[in-house]
Short mmCIF file of C-alpha atoms in Angstrom, two decimals:
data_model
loop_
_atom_site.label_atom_id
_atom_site.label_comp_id
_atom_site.label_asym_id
_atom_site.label_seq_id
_atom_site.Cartn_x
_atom_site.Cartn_y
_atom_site.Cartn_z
CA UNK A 1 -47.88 2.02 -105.82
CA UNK A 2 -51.16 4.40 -106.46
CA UNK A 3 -53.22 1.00 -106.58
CA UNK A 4 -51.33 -1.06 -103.20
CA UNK A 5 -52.98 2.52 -101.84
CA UNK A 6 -56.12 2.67 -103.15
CA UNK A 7 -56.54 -1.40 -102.59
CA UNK A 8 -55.45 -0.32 -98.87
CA UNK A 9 -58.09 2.31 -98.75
CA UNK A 10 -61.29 0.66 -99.83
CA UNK A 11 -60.14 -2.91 -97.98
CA UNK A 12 -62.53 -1.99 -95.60
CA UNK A 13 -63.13 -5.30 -94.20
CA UNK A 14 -61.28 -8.51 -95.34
CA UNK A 15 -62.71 -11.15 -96.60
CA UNK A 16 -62.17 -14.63 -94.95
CA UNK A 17 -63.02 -18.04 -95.96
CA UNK A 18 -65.79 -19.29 -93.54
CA UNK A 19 -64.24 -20.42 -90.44
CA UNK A 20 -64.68 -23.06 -88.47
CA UNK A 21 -68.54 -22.46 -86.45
CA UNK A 22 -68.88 -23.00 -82.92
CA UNK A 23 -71.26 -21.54 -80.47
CA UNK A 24 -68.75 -19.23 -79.73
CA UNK A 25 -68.43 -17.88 -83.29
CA UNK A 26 -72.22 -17.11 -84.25
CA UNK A 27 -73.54 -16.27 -87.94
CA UNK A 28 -74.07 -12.08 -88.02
CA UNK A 29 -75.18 -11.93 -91.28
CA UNK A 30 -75.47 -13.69 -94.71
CA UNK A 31 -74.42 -11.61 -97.68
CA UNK A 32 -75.09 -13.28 -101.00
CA UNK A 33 -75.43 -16.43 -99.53
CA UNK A 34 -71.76 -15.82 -98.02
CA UNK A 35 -72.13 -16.52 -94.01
CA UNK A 36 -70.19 -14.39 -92.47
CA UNK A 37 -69.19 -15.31 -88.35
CA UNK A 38 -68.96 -12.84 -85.83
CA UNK A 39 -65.32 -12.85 -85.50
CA UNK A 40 -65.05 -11.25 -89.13
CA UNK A 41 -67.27 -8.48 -88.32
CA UNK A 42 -65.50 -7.71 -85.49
CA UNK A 43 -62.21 -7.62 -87.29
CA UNK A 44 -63.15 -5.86 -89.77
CA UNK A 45 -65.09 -3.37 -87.33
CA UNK A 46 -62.47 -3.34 -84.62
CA UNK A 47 -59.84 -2.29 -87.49
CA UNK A 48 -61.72 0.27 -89.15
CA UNK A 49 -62.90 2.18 -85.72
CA UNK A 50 -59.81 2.25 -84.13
CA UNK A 51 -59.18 5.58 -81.71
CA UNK A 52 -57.50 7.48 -84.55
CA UNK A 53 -60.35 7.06 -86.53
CA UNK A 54 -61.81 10.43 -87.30
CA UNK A 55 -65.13 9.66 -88.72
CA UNK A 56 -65.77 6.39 -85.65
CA UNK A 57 -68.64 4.22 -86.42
CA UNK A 58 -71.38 2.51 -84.05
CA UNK A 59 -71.69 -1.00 -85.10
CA UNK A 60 -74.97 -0.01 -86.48
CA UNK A 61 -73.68 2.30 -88.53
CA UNK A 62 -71.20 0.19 -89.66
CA UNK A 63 -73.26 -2.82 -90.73
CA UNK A 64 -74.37 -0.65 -94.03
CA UNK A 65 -70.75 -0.02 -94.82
CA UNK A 66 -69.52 -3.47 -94.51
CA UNK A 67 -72.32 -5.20 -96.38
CA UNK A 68 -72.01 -3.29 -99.35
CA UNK A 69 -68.09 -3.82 -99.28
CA UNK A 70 -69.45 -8.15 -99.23
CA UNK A 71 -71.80 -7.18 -102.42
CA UNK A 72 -68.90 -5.13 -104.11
CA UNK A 73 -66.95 -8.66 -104.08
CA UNK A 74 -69.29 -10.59 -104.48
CA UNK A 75 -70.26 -9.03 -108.24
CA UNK A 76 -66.55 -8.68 -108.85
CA UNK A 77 -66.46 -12.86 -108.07
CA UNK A 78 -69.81 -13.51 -110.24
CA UNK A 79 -67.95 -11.24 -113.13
CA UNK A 80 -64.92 -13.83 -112.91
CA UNK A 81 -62.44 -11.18 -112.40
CA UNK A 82 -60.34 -12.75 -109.97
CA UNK A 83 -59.53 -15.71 -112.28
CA UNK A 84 -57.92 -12.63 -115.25
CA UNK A 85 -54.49 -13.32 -115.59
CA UNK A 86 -53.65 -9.48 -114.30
CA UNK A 87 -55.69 -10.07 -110.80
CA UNK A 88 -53.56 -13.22 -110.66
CA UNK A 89 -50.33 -11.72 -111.16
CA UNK A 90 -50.82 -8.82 -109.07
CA UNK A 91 -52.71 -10.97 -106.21
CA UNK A 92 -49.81 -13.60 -106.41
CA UNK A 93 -47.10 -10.57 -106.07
CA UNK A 94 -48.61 -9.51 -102.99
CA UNK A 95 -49.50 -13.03 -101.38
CA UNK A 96 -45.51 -13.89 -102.03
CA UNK A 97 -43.96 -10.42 -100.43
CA UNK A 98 -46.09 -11.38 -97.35
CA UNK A 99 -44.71 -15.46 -97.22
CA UNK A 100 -41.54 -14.96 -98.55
CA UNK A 101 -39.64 -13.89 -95.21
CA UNK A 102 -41.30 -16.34 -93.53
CA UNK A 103 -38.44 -18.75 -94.97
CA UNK A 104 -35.71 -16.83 -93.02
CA UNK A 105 -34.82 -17.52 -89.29
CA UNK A 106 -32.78 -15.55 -87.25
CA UNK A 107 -30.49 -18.34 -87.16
CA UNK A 108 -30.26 -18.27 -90.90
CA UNK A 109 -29.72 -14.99 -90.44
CA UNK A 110 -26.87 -15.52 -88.11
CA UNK A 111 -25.27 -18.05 -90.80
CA UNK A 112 -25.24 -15.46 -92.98
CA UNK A 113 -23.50 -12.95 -90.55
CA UNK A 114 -20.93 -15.25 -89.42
CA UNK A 115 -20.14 -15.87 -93.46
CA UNK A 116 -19.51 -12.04 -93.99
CA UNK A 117 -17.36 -11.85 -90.56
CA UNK A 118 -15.21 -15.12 -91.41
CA UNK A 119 -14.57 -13.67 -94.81
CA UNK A 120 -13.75 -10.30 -93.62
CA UNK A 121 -11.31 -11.93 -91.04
CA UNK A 122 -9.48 -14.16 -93.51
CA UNK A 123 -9.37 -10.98 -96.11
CA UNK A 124 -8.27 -8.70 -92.84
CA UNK A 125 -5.22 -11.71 -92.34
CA UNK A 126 -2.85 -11.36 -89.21
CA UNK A 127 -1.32 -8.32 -90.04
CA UNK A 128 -5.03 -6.74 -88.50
CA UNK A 129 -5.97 -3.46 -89.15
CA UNK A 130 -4.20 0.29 -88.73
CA UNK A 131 -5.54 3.74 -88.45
CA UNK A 132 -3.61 6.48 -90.18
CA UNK A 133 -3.12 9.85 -91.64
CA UNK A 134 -1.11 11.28 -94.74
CA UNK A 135 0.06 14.17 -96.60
CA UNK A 136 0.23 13.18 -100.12
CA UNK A 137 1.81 16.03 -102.77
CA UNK A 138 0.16 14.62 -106.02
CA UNK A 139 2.29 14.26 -109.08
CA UNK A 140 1.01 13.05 -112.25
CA UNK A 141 2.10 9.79 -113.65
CA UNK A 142 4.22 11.15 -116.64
CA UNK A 143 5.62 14.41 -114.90
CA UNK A 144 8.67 16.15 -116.17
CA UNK A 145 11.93 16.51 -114.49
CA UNK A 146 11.29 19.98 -113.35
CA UNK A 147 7.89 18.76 -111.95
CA UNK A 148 9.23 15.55 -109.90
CA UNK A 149 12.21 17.65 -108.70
CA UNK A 150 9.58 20.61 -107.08
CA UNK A 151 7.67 17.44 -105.83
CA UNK A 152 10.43 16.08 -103.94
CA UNK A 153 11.31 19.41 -103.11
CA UNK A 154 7.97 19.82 -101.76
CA UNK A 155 7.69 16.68 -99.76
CA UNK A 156 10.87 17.21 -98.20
CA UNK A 157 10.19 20.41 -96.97
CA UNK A 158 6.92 19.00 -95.16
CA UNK A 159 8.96 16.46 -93.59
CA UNK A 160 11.05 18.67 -92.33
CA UNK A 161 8.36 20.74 -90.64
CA UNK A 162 7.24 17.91 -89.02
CA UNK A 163 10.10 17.23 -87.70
CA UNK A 164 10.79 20.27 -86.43
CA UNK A 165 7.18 19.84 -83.78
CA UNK A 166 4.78 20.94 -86.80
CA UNK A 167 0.87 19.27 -85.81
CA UNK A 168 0.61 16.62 -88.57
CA UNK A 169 -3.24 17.12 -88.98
CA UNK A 170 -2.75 21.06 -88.82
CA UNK A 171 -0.06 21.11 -92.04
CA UNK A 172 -1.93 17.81 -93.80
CA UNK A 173 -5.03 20.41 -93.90
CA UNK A 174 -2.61 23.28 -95.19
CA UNK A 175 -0.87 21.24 -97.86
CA UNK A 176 -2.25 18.16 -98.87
CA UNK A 177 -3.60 17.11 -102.03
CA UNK A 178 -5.49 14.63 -100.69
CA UNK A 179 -9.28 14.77 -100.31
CA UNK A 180 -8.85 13.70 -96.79
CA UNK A 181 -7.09 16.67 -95.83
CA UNK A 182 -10.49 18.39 -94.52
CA UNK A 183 -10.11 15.75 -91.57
CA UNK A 184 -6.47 16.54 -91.53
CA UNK A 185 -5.24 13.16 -93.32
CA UNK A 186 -7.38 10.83 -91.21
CA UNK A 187 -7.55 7.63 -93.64
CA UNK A 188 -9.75 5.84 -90.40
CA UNK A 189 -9.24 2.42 -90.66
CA UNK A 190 -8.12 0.24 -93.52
CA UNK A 191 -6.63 -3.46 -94.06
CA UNK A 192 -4.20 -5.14 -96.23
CA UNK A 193 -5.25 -5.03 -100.08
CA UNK A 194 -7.25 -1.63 -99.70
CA UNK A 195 -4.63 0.28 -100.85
CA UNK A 196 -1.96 0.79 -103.60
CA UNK A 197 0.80 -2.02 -102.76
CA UNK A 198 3.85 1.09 -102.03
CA UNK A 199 1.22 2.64 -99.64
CA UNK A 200 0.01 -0.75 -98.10
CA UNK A 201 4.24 -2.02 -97.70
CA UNK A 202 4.78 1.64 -96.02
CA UNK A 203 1.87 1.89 -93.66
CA UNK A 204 1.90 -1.72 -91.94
CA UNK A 205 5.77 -1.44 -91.41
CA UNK A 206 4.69 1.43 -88.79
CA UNK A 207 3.46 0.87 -84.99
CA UNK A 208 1.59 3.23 -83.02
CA UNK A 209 2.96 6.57 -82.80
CA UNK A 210 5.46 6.17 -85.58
CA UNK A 211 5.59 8.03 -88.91
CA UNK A 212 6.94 7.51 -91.92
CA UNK A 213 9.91 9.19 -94.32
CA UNK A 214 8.43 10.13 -97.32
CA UNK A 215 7.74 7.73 -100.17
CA UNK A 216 6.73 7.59 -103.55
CA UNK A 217 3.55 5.75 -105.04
CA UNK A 218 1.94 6.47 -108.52
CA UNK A 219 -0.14 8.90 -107.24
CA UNK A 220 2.83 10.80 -105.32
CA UNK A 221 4.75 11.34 -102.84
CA UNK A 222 3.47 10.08 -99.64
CA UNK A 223 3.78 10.57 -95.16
CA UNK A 224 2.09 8.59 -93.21
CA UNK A 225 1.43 9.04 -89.21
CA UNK A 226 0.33 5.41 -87.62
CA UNK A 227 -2.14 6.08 -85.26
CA UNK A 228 -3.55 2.63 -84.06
CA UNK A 229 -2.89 -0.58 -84.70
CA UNK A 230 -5.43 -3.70 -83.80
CA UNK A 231 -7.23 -6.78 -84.86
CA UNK A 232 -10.95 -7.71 -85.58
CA UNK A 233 -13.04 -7.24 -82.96
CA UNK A 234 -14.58 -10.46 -81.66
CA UNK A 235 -18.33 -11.22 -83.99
CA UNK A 236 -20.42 -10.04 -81.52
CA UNK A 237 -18.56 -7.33 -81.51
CA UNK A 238 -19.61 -7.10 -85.28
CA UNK A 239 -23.12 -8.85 -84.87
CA UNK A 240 -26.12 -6.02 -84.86
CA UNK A 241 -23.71 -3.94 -87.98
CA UNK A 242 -23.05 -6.78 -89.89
CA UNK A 243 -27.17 -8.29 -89.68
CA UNK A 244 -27.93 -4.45 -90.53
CA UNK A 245 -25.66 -4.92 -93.35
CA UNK A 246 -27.44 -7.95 -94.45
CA UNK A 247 -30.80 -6.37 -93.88
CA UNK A 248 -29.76 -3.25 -96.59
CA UNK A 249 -28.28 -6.11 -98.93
CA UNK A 250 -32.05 -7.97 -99.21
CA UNK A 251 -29.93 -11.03 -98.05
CA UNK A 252 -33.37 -12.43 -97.11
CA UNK A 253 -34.56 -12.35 -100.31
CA UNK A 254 -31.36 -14.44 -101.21
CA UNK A 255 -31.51 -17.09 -98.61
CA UNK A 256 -35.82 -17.68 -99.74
CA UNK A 257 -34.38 -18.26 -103.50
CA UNK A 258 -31.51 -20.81 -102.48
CA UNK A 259 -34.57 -22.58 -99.66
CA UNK A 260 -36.84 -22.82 -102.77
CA UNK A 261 -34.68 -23.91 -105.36
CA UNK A 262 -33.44 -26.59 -102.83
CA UNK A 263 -37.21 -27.61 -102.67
CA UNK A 264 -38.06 -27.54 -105.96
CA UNK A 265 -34.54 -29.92 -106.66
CA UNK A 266 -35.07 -32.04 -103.54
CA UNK A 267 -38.80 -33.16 -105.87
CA UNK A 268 -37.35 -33.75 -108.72
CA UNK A 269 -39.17 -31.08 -110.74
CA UNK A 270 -43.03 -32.40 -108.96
CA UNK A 271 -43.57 -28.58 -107.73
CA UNK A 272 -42.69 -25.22 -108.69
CA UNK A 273 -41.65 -22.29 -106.72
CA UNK A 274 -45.58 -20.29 -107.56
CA UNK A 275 -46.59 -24.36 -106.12
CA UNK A 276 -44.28 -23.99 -103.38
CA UNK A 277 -45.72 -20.45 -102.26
CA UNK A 278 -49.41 -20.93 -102.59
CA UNK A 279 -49.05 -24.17 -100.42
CA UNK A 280 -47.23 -22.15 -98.10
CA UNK A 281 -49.52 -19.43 -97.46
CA UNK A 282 -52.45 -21.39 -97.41
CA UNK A 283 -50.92 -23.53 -94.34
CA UNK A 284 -49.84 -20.06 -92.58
CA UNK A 285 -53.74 -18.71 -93.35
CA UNK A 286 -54.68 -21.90 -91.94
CA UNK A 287 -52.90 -21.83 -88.65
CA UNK A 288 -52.63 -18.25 -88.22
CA UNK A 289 -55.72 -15.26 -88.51
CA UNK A 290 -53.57 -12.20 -88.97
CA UNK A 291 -52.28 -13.51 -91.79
CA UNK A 292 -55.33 -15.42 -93.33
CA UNK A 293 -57.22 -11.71 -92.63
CA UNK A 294 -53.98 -9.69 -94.34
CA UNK A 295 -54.19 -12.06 -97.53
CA UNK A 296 -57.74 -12.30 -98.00
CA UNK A 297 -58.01 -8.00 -97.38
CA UNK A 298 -55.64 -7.39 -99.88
CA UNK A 299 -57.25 -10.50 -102.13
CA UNK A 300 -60.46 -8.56 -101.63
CA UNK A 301 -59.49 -5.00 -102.14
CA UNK A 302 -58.02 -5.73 -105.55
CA UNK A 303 -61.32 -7.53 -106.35
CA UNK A 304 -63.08 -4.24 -105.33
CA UNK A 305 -60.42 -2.25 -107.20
CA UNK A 306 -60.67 -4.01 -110.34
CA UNK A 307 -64.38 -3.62 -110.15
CA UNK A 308 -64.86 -0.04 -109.34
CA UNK A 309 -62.50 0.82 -111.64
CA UNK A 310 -64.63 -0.59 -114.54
CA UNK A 311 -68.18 0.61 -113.33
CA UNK A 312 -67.40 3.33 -111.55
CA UNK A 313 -63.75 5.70 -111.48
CA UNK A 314 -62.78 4.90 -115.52
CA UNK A 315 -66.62 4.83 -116.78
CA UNK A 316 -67.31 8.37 -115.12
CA UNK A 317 -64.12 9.63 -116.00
CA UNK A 318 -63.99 8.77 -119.61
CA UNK A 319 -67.86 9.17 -120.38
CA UNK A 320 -67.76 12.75 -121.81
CA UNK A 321 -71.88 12.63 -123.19
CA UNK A 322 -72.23 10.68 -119.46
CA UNK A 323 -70.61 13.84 -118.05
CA UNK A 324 -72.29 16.64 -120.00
CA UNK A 325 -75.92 14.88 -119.34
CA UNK A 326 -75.11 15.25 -115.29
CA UNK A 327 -73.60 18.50 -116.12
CA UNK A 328 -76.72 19.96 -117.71
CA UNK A 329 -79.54 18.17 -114.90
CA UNK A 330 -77.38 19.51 -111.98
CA UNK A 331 -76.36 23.03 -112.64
CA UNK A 332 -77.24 24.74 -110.05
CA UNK A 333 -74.86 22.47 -108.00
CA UNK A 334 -71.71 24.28 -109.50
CA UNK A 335 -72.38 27.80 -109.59
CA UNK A 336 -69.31 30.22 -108.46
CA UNK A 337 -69.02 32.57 -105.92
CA UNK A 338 -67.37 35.00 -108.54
CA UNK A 339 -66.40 35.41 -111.89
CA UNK A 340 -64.02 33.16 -114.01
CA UNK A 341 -61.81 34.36 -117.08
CA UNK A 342 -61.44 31.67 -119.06
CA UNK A 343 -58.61 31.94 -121.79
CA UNK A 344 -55.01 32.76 -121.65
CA UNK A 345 -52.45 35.31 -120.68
CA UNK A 346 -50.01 35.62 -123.09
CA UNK A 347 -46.59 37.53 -124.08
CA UNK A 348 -45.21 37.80 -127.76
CA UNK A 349 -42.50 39.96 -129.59
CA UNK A 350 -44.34 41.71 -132.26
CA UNK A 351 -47.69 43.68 -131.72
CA UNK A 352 -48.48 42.02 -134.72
CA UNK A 353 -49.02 38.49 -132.96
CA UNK A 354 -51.55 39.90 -130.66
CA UNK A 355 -54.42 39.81 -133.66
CA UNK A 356 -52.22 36.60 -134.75
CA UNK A 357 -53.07 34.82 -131.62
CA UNK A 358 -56.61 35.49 -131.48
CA UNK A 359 -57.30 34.90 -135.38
CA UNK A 360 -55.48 31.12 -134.62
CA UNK A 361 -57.56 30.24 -131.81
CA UNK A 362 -61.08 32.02 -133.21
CA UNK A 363 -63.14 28.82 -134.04
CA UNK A 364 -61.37 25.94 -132.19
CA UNK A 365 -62.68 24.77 -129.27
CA UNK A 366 -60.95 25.66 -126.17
CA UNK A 367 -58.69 22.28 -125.72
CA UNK A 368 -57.30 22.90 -128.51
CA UNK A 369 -55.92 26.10 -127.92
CA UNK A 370 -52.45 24.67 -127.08
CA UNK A 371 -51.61 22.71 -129.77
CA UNK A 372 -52.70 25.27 -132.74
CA UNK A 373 -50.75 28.15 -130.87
CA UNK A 374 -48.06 25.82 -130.52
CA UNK A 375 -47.77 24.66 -134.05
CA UNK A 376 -48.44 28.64 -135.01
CA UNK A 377 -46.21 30.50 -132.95
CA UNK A 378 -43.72 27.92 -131.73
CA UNK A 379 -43.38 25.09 -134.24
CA UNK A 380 -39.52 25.83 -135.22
CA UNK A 381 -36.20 27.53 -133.43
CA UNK A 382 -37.71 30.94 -132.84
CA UNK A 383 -40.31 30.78 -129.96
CA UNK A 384 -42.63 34.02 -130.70
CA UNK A 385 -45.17 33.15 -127.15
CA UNK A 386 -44.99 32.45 -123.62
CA UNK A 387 -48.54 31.37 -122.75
CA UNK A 388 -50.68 30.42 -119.56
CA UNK A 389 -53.95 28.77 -120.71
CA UNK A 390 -56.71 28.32 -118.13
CA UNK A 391 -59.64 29.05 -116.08
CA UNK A 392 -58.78 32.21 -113.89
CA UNK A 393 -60.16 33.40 -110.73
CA UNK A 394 -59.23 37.22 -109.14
CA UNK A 395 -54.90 36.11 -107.95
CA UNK A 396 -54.64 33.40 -109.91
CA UNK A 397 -52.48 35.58 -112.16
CA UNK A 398 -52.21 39.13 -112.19
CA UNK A 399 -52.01 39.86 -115.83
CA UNK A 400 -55.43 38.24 -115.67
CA UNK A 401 -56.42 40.14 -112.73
CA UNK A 402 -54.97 43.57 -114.06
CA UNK A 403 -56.42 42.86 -117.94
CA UNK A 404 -59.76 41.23 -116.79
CA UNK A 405 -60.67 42.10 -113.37
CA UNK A 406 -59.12 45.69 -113.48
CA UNK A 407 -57.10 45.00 -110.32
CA UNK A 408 -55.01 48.62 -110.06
CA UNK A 409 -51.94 47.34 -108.22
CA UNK A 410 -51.16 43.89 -109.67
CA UNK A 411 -47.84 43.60 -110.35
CA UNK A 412 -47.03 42.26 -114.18
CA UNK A 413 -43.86 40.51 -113.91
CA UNK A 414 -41.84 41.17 -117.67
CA UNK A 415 -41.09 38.34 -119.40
CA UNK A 416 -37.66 39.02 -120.95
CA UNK A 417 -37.87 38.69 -124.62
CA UNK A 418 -41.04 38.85 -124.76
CA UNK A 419 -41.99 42.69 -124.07
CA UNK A 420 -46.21 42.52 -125.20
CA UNK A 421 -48.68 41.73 -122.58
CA UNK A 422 -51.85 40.39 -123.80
CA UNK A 423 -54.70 38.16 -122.49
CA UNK A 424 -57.70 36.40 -124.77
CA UNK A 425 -60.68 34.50 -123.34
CA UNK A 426 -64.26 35.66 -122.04
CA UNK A 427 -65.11 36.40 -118.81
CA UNK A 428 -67.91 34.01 -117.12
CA UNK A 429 -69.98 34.10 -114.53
CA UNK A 430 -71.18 31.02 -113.93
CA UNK A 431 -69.82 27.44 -115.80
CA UNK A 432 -71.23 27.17 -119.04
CA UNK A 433 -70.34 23.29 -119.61
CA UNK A 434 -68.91 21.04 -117.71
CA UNK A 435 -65.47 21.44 -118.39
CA UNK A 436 -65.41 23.95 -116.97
CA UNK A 437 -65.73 22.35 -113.61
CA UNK A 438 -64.65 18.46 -114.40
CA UNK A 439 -63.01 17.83 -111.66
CA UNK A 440 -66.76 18.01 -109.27
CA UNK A 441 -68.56 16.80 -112.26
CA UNK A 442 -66.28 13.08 -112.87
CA UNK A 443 -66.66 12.77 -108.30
CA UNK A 444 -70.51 13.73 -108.41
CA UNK A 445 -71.09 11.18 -111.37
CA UNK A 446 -68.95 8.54 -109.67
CA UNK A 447 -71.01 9.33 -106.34
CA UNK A 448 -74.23 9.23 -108.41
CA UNK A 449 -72.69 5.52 -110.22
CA UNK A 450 -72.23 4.25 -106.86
CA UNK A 451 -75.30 5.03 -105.28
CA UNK A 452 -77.08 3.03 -108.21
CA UNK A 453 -75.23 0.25 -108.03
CA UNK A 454 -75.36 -0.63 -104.65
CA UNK A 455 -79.21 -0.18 -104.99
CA UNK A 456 -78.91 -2.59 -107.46
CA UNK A 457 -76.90 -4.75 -105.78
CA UNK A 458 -78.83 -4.67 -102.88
CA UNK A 459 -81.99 -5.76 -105.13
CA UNK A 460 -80.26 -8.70 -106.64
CA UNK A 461 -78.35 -10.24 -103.75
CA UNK A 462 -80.11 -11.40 -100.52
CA UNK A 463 -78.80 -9.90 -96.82
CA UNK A 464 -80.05 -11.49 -94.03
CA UNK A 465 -78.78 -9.90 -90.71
CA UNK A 466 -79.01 -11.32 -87.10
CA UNK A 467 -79.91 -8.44 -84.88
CA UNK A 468 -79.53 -10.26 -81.76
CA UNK A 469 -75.61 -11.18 -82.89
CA UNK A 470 -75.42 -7.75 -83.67
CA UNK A 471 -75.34 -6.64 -80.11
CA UNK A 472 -72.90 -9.05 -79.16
CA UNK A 473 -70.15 -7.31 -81.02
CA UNK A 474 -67.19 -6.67 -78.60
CA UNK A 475 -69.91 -7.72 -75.16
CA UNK A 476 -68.98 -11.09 -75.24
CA UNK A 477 -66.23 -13.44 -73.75
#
């Protein structure tokens, strides 16, 4: 999911086979060699200055963004990484989820719809549906005597309530042991073979308006009021639940696997499903631009993913001499507006494990803090610290800020347990490495990693643009 969002994010234009030229449909540029027709600039301009585009671009200003998106792709193609069997997977994946409900008609749809109503009507039978209510007094399968006699007892003295003019919803919500006596019995509606056969026989021998004497099931004893009786609605009745129904169940999904496997059987084994797609979306990219743009953005995103990743996001991220180096050239870029306290605040038990703690961590560097005081002070049953490691700034904690920056009226929560405040670190007042600030550092580098590569893209592909296509973009007919 992080990459389909980061691939959406840097798609910034797509990138489309050369179309068909015409007069109509002028070269705007050549990047790499790569023409590149007006109608793809525009595209990829039109989409990417749309009105709820904050930062909106003039078409001049866009021309610098778009051709170094081309020579991002184009060193990603020249490094061969669209033919790695991950790019191929993953590009596949995506190409599929896009052709893959292009299989399904709404007619097939329909089919489908009709098959769930036919079955439900033949399953319903003639006896239709009913709408009813209960009481139910629960009784356990293997109940004594003395139990099934208070039962009966029980149920007979309900009857006999309702009888006398008691409301049957009313007393079902009084007495019941059912869970549906918070709607007062209602059962809604329900057909034959839904419910336990003595239940099912007593319920359909009622009409409208009738109830029952009470019965006995293996969950109970039972009354039932008969509210409504009816049969299935006509389908289109049904139509828009049942094609929701369908849409929930990924039905789709299941009608594209029975189309393909008919394919793949109807040539005798001559093309595979993967065949079957590919052929398939190039014919829709063919005929049809939206899609041909959507496959080739996402086709070209990855690329630029894949690529960035390597040179770029991973290399800075990982490079910790890379990181230090920039850190050390550039330090007057991360200077703070006020002190840090970088260290811990910590609680223990014993005074004692306030010189323990800072005798563990005295010559370790300050990553590995955690692990030694875990393996010290919490490496069996007994847990002797509760610890916040970090780099501190006045409120970030107040046994920091009441220790370390002498804040008067911060208020120490107790940890219970744990009765012995302490803190250990060193107060700085300016970063002095570049962990310290790693976050700023990794984005500056990867800023700085960018910058040279596009100048040295720029130096070894050519870019030829036509200024007087350039000011056609979005003035012409």
């Amino acid at each position: 999911m992080i990459k389909l969002v980061v691939v959406a994010l840097f798609a910034l234009v797509p990138y489309a086979e050369a179309l068909p030229q015409s007069q109509d449909d002028p070269i705007v540029m050549t990047v790499a060699g790569v023409p590149v027709p007006r109608s793809e600039f525009e595209y990829s301009y039109n989409k990417n200055n749309t009105d709820g585009v904050i930062d909106k671009k003039t078409v001049e200003e866009y021309v610098d963004l778009f051709v170094n998106y081309k020579l991002k792709v184009q060193a990603a193609l020249d490094a061969h990484i669209d033919t790695t069997q991950t790019f191929l997977q993953e590009f596949a994946q995506y190409r599929d989820q896009q052709v893959r409900p292009t299989y399904v008609t709404d007619e097939d749809m329909l089919v489908e719809a009709h098959k769930v109503y036919d079955q439900t009507k033949e399953s319903i039978g003639p006896d239709g549906l009913v709408h009813a209510s209960h009481i139910l007094v629960k009784m356990e399968q293997k109940a004594s005597k003395a139990e099934i006699e208070r039962a009966k007892q029980r149920i007979d003295s309900i009857y006999g309530a309702l009888q006398a003019g008691a409301d049957f919803a009313e007393l079902a919500k009084q007495v019941s042991d059912c869970p549906s006596k918070s709607r007062g019995g209602d059962l809604g509606w329900f057909g034959r073979r839904q419910m336990v056969k003595e239940f099912e026989d007593a319920a359909f021998a009622l009409q409208a308006g009738q109830m029952s004497k009470p019965f006995e099931s293996p969950f109970g004893w039972h009354i039932i009021l008969m509210k409504e009786r009816k049969q299935l609605e006509p389908f289109d009745f049904h139509k828009e639940n049942i094609l929701k129904f369908l849409e929930q169940r990924d039905v789709r999904n299941s009608i594209t696997e029975r189309k393909l496997d008919a394919m793949v059987k109807a040539s005798n084994g001559k093309v595979t499903k993967e065949q079957l797609l590919e052929q398939r979306a190039d014919s829709m990219a063919a005929s049809d631009p939206e899609m041909r743009y959507l496959i080739k953005e996402y086709h070209d995103g990855l690329l630029l993913y894949e690529i960035s990743n390597r040179l770029i996001w991973d290399k800075a991220a990982k490079d910790e001499q890379a990181l230090a180096q920039y850190f050390k050239k550039n330090k007057k870029k991360y200077q703070w507006d006020e002190p840090r306290f970088k260290g811990m605040a910590y609680h223990v038990k014993d005074q004692a494990d306030v010189k323990a703690v800072a005798k563990c961590v005295k010559k370790l560097k300050f990553d590995d803090w955690n692990e030694a005081l875990r393996t010290t002070f919490n490496n069996d049953s007994v847990l002797r610290i509760r610890v916040e490691k970090g780099l501190f700034k006045k409120g970030d904690n107040a046994l920091v800020d009441r220790e370390v920056f002498k804040v008067l009226d911060a208020k120490v929560d107790s940890v219970k347990g744990y009765p012995i405040d302490a803190v250990h670190g060193k107060l700085l007042k300016k970063p002095e490495d570049y962990t310290d600030v790693r976050a700023l550092v990794v984005a500056d580098l990867q800023d700085e990693l960018e910058r040279i590569w596009i100048e040295d893209l720029r130096k070894q592909y050519a870019v030829v643009v036509n200024n007087e296509i350039l000011k056609t973009i979005n003035k012409h007919e």
